[in-house]
Tab-separated table of C-alpha atoms in Angstrom:
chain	number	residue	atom	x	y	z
A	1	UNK	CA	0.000	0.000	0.000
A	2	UNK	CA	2.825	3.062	-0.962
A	3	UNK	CA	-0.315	5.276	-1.578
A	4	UNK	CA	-2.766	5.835	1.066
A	5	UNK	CA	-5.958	6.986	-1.684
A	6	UNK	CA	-4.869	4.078	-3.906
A	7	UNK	CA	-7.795	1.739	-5.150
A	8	UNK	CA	-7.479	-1.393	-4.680
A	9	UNK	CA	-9.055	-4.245	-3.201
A	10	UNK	CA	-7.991	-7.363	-0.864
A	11	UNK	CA	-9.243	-10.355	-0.038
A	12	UNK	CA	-6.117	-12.229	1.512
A	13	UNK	CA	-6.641	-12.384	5.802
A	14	UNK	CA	-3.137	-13.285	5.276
A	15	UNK	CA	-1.890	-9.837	4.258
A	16	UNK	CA	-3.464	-8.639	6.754
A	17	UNK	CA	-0.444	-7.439	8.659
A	18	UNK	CA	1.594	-6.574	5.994
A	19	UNK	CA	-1.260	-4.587	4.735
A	20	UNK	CA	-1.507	-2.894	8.347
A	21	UNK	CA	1.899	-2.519	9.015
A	22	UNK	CA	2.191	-0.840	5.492
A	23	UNK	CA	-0.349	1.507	6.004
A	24	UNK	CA	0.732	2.302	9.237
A	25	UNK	CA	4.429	3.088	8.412
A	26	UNK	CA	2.817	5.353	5.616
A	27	UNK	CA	1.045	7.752	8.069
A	28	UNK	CA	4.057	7.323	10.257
A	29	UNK	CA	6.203	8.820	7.479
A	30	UNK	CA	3.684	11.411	6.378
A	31	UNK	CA	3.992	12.647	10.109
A	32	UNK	CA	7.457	12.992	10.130
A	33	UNK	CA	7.746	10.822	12.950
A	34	UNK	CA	10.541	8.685	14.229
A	35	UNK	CA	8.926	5.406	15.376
A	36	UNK	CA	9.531	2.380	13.826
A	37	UNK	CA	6.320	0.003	13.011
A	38	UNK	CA	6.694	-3.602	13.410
A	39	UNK	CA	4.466	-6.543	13.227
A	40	UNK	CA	3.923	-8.192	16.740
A	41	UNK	CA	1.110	-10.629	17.977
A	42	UNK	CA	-0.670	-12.073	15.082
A	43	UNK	CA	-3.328	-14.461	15.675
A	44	UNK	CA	-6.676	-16.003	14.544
A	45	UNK	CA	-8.466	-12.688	16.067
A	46	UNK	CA	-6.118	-9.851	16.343
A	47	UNK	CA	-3.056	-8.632	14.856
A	48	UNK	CA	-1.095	-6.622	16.881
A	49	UNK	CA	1.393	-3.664	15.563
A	50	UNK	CA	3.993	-2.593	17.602
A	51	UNK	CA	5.502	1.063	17.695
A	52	UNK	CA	9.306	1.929	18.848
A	53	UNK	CA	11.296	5.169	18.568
A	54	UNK	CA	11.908	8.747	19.935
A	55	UNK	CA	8.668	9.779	18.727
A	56	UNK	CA	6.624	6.777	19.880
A	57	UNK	CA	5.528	8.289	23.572
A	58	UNK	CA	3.572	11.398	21.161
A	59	UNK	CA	1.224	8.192	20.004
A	60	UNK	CA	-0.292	7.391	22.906
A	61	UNK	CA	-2.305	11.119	24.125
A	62	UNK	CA	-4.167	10.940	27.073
A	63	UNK	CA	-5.168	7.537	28.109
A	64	UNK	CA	-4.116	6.279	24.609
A	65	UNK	CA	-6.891	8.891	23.113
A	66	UNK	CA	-4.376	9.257	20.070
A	67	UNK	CA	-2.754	5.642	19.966
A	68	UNK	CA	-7.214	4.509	19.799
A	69	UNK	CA	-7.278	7.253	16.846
A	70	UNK	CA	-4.439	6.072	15.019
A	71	UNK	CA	-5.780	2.676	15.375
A	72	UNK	CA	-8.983	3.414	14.260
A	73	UNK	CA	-7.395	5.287	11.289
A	74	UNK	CA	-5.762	2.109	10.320
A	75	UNK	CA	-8.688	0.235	10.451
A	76	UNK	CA	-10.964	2.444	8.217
A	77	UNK	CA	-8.355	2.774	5.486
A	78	UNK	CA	-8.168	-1.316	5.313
A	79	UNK	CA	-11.290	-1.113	5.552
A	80	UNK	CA	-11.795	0.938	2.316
A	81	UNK	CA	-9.918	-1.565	0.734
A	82	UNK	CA	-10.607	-4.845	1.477
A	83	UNK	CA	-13.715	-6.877	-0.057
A	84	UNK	CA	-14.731	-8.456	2.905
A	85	UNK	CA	-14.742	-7.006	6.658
A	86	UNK	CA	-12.551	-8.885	8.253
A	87	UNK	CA	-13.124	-10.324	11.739
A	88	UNK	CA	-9.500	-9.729	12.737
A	89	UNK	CA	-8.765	-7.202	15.099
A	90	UNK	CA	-6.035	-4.639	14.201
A	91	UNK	CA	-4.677	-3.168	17.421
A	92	UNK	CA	-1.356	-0.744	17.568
A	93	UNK	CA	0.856	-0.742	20.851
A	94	UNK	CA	3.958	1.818	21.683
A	95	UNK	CA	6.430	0.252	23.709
A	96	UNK	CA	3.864	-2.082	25.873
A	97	UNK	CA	1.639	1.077	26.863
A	98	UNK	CA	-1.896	-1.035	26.649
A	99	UNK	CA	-0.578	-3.912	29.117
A	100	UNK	CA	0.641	-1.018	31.697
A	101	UNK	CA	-2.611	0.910	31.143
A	102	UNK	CA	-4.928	-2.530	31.704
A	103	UNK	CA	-2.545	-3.138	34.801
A	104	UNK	CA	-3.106	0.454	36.345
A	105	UNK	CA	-6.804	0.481	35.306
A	106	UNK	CA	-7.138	-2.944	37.523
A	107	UNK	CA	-5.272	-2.054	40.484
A	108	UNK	CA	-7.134	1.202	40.424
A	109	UNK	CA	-10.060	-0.865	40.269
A	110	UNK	CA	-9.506	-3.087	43.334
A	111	UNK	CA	-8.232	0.088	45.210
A	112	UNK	CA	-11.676	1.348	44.791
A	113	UNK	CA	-13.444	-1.395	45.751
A	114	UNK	CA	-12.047	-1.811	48.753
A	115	UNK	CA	-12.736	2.094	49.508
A	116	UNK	CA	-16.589	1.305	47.987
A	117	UNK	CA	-16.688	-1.837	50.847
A	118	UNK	CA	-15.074	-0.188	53.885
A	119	UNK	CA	-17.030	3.293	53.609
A	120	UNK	CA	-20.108	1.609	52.109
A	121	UNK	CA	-20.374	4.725	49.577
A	122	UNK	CA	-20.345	4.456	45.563
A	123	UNK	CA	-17.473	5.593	43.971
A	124	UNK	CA	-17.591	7.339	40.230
A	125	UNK	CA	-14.966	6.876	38.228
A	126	UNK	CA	-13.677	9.463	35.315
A	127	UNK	CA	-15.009	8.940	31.839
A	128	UNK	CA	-13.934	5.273	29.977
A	129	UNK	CA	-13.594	4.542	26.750
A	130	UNK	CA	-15.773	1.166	26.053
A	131	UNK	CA	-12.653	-0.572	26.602
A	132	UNK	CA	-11.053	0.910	29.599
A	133	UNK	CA	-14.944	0.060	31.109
A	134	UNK	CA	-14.559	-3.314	30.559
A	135	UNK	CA	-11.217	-3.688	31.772
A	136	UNK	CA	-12.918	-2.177	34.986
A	137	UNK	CA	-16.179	-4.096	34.850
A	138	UNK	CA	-13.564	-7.250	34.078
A	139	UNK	CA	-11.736	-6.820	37.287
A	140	UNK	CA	-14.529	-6.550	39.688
A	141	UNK	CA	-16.995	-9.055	38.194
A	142	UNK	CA	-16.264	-11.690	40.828
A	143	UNK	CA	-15.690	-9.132	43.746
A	144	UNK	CA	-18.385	-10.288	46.121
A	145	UNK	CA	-18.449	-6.399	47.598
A	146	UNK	CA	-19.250	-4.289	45.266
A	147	UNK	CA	-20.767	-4.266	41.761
A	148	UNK	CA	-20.208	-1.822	39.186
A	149	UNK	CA	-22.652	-0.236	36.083
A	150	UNK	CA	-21.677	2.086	33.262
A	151	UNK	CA	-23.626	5.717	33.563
A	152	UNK	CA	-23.868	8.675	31.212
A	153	UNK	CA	-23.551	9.259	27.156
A	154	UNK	CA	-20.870	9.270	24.570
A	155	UNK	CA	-17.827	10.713	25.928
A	156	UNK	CA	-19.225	10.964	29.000
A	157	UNK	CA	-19.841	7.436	30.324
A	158	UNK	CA	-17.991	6.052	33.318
A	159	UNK	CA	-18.617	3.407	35.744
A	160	UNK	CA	-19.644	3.984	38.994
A	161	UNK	CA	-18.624	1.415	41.582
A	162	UNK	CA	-20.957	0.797	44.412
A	163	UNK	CA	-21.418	-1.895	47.542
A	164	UNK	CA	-23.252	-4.777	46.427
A	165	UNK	CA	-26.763	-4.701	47.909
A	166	UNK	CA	-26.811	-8.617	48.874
A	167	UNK	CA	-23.204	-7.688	50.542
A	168	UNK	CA	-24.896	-5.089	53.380
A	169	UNK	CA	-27.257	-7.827	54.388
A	170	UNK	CA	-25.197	-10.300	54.629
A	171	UNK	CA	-23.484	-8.689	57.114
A	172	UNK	CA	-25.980	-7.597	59.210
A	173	UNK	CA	-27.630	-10.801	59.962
């Protein structure tokens, strides 16, 4: 793919990566950026690109808000040119950022749960991407103190963590 507003059309779910990686290093260049795009996880499901460089950290915005644009980016331009949809998830990653950010996500999580179970008051979290919610939701499913539900519109919607209603009485009885 050496021209992003090329036309043409693939079918392949084995080029796939290349395809993504190609694309990817192309809006890399046209940025002037110095981050290196290389092909990482690749399985049945998701293909995962991996970003190194100087320049990488400027991917990731606040809370990844730029690394989820790029990605989406890449997905729409495959998309354009691909004859099927594919069911393979593209996802971009600089320098492990997504496993630290699903790591601080859940201990911030369980750090709130135990606040939510010892005051026995709800807790609201900032606005979550869909993602970052279920990383949240994820890590307290099978917490037996509190229970958590997703509030509010668009950009707005967070999760508010609050004690589990069978958990009070329990306890008093």
């Amino acid at each position: 793919m050496t021209d992003l507003t090329q036309t043409q059309t693939l079918t392949d779910e084995e080029d796939l990566p290349k395809e993504a990686i190609a694309c990817l290093a192309k809006i890399l260049s046209l940025g002037g950026l110095d981050v290196t795009a290389s092909i990482g996880k690749v399985t049945d499901e998701e293909v995962t690109l991996d970003l190194q460089g100087p320049d990488a950290s400027l991917l990731i915005g606040r809370h990844g808000q730029t690394l989820d644009s790029l990605q989406y980016l890449v997905l729409v331009i495959l998309s354009s040119v691909r004859l099927s949809q594919s069911s393979v998830r593209i996802s971009i990653d600089v320098e492990g950022y997504r496993q630290r950010r699903i790591e601080t996500l859940t201990r911030y999580a369980l750090s709130l749960a135990a606040q939510v179970h010892e005051t026995n008051e709800e807790a609201v979290l900032e606005p979550l991407n869909p993602l970052e919610r279920r990383i949240v939701h994820t890590a307290l499913v099978d917490n037996p103190h509190v229970e958590t539900y997703s509030e509010g519109f668009g950009q707005d919607r967070h999760i508010v963590i609050a004690p589990r209603k069978s958990s009070t009485a329990a306890e008093t009885t």
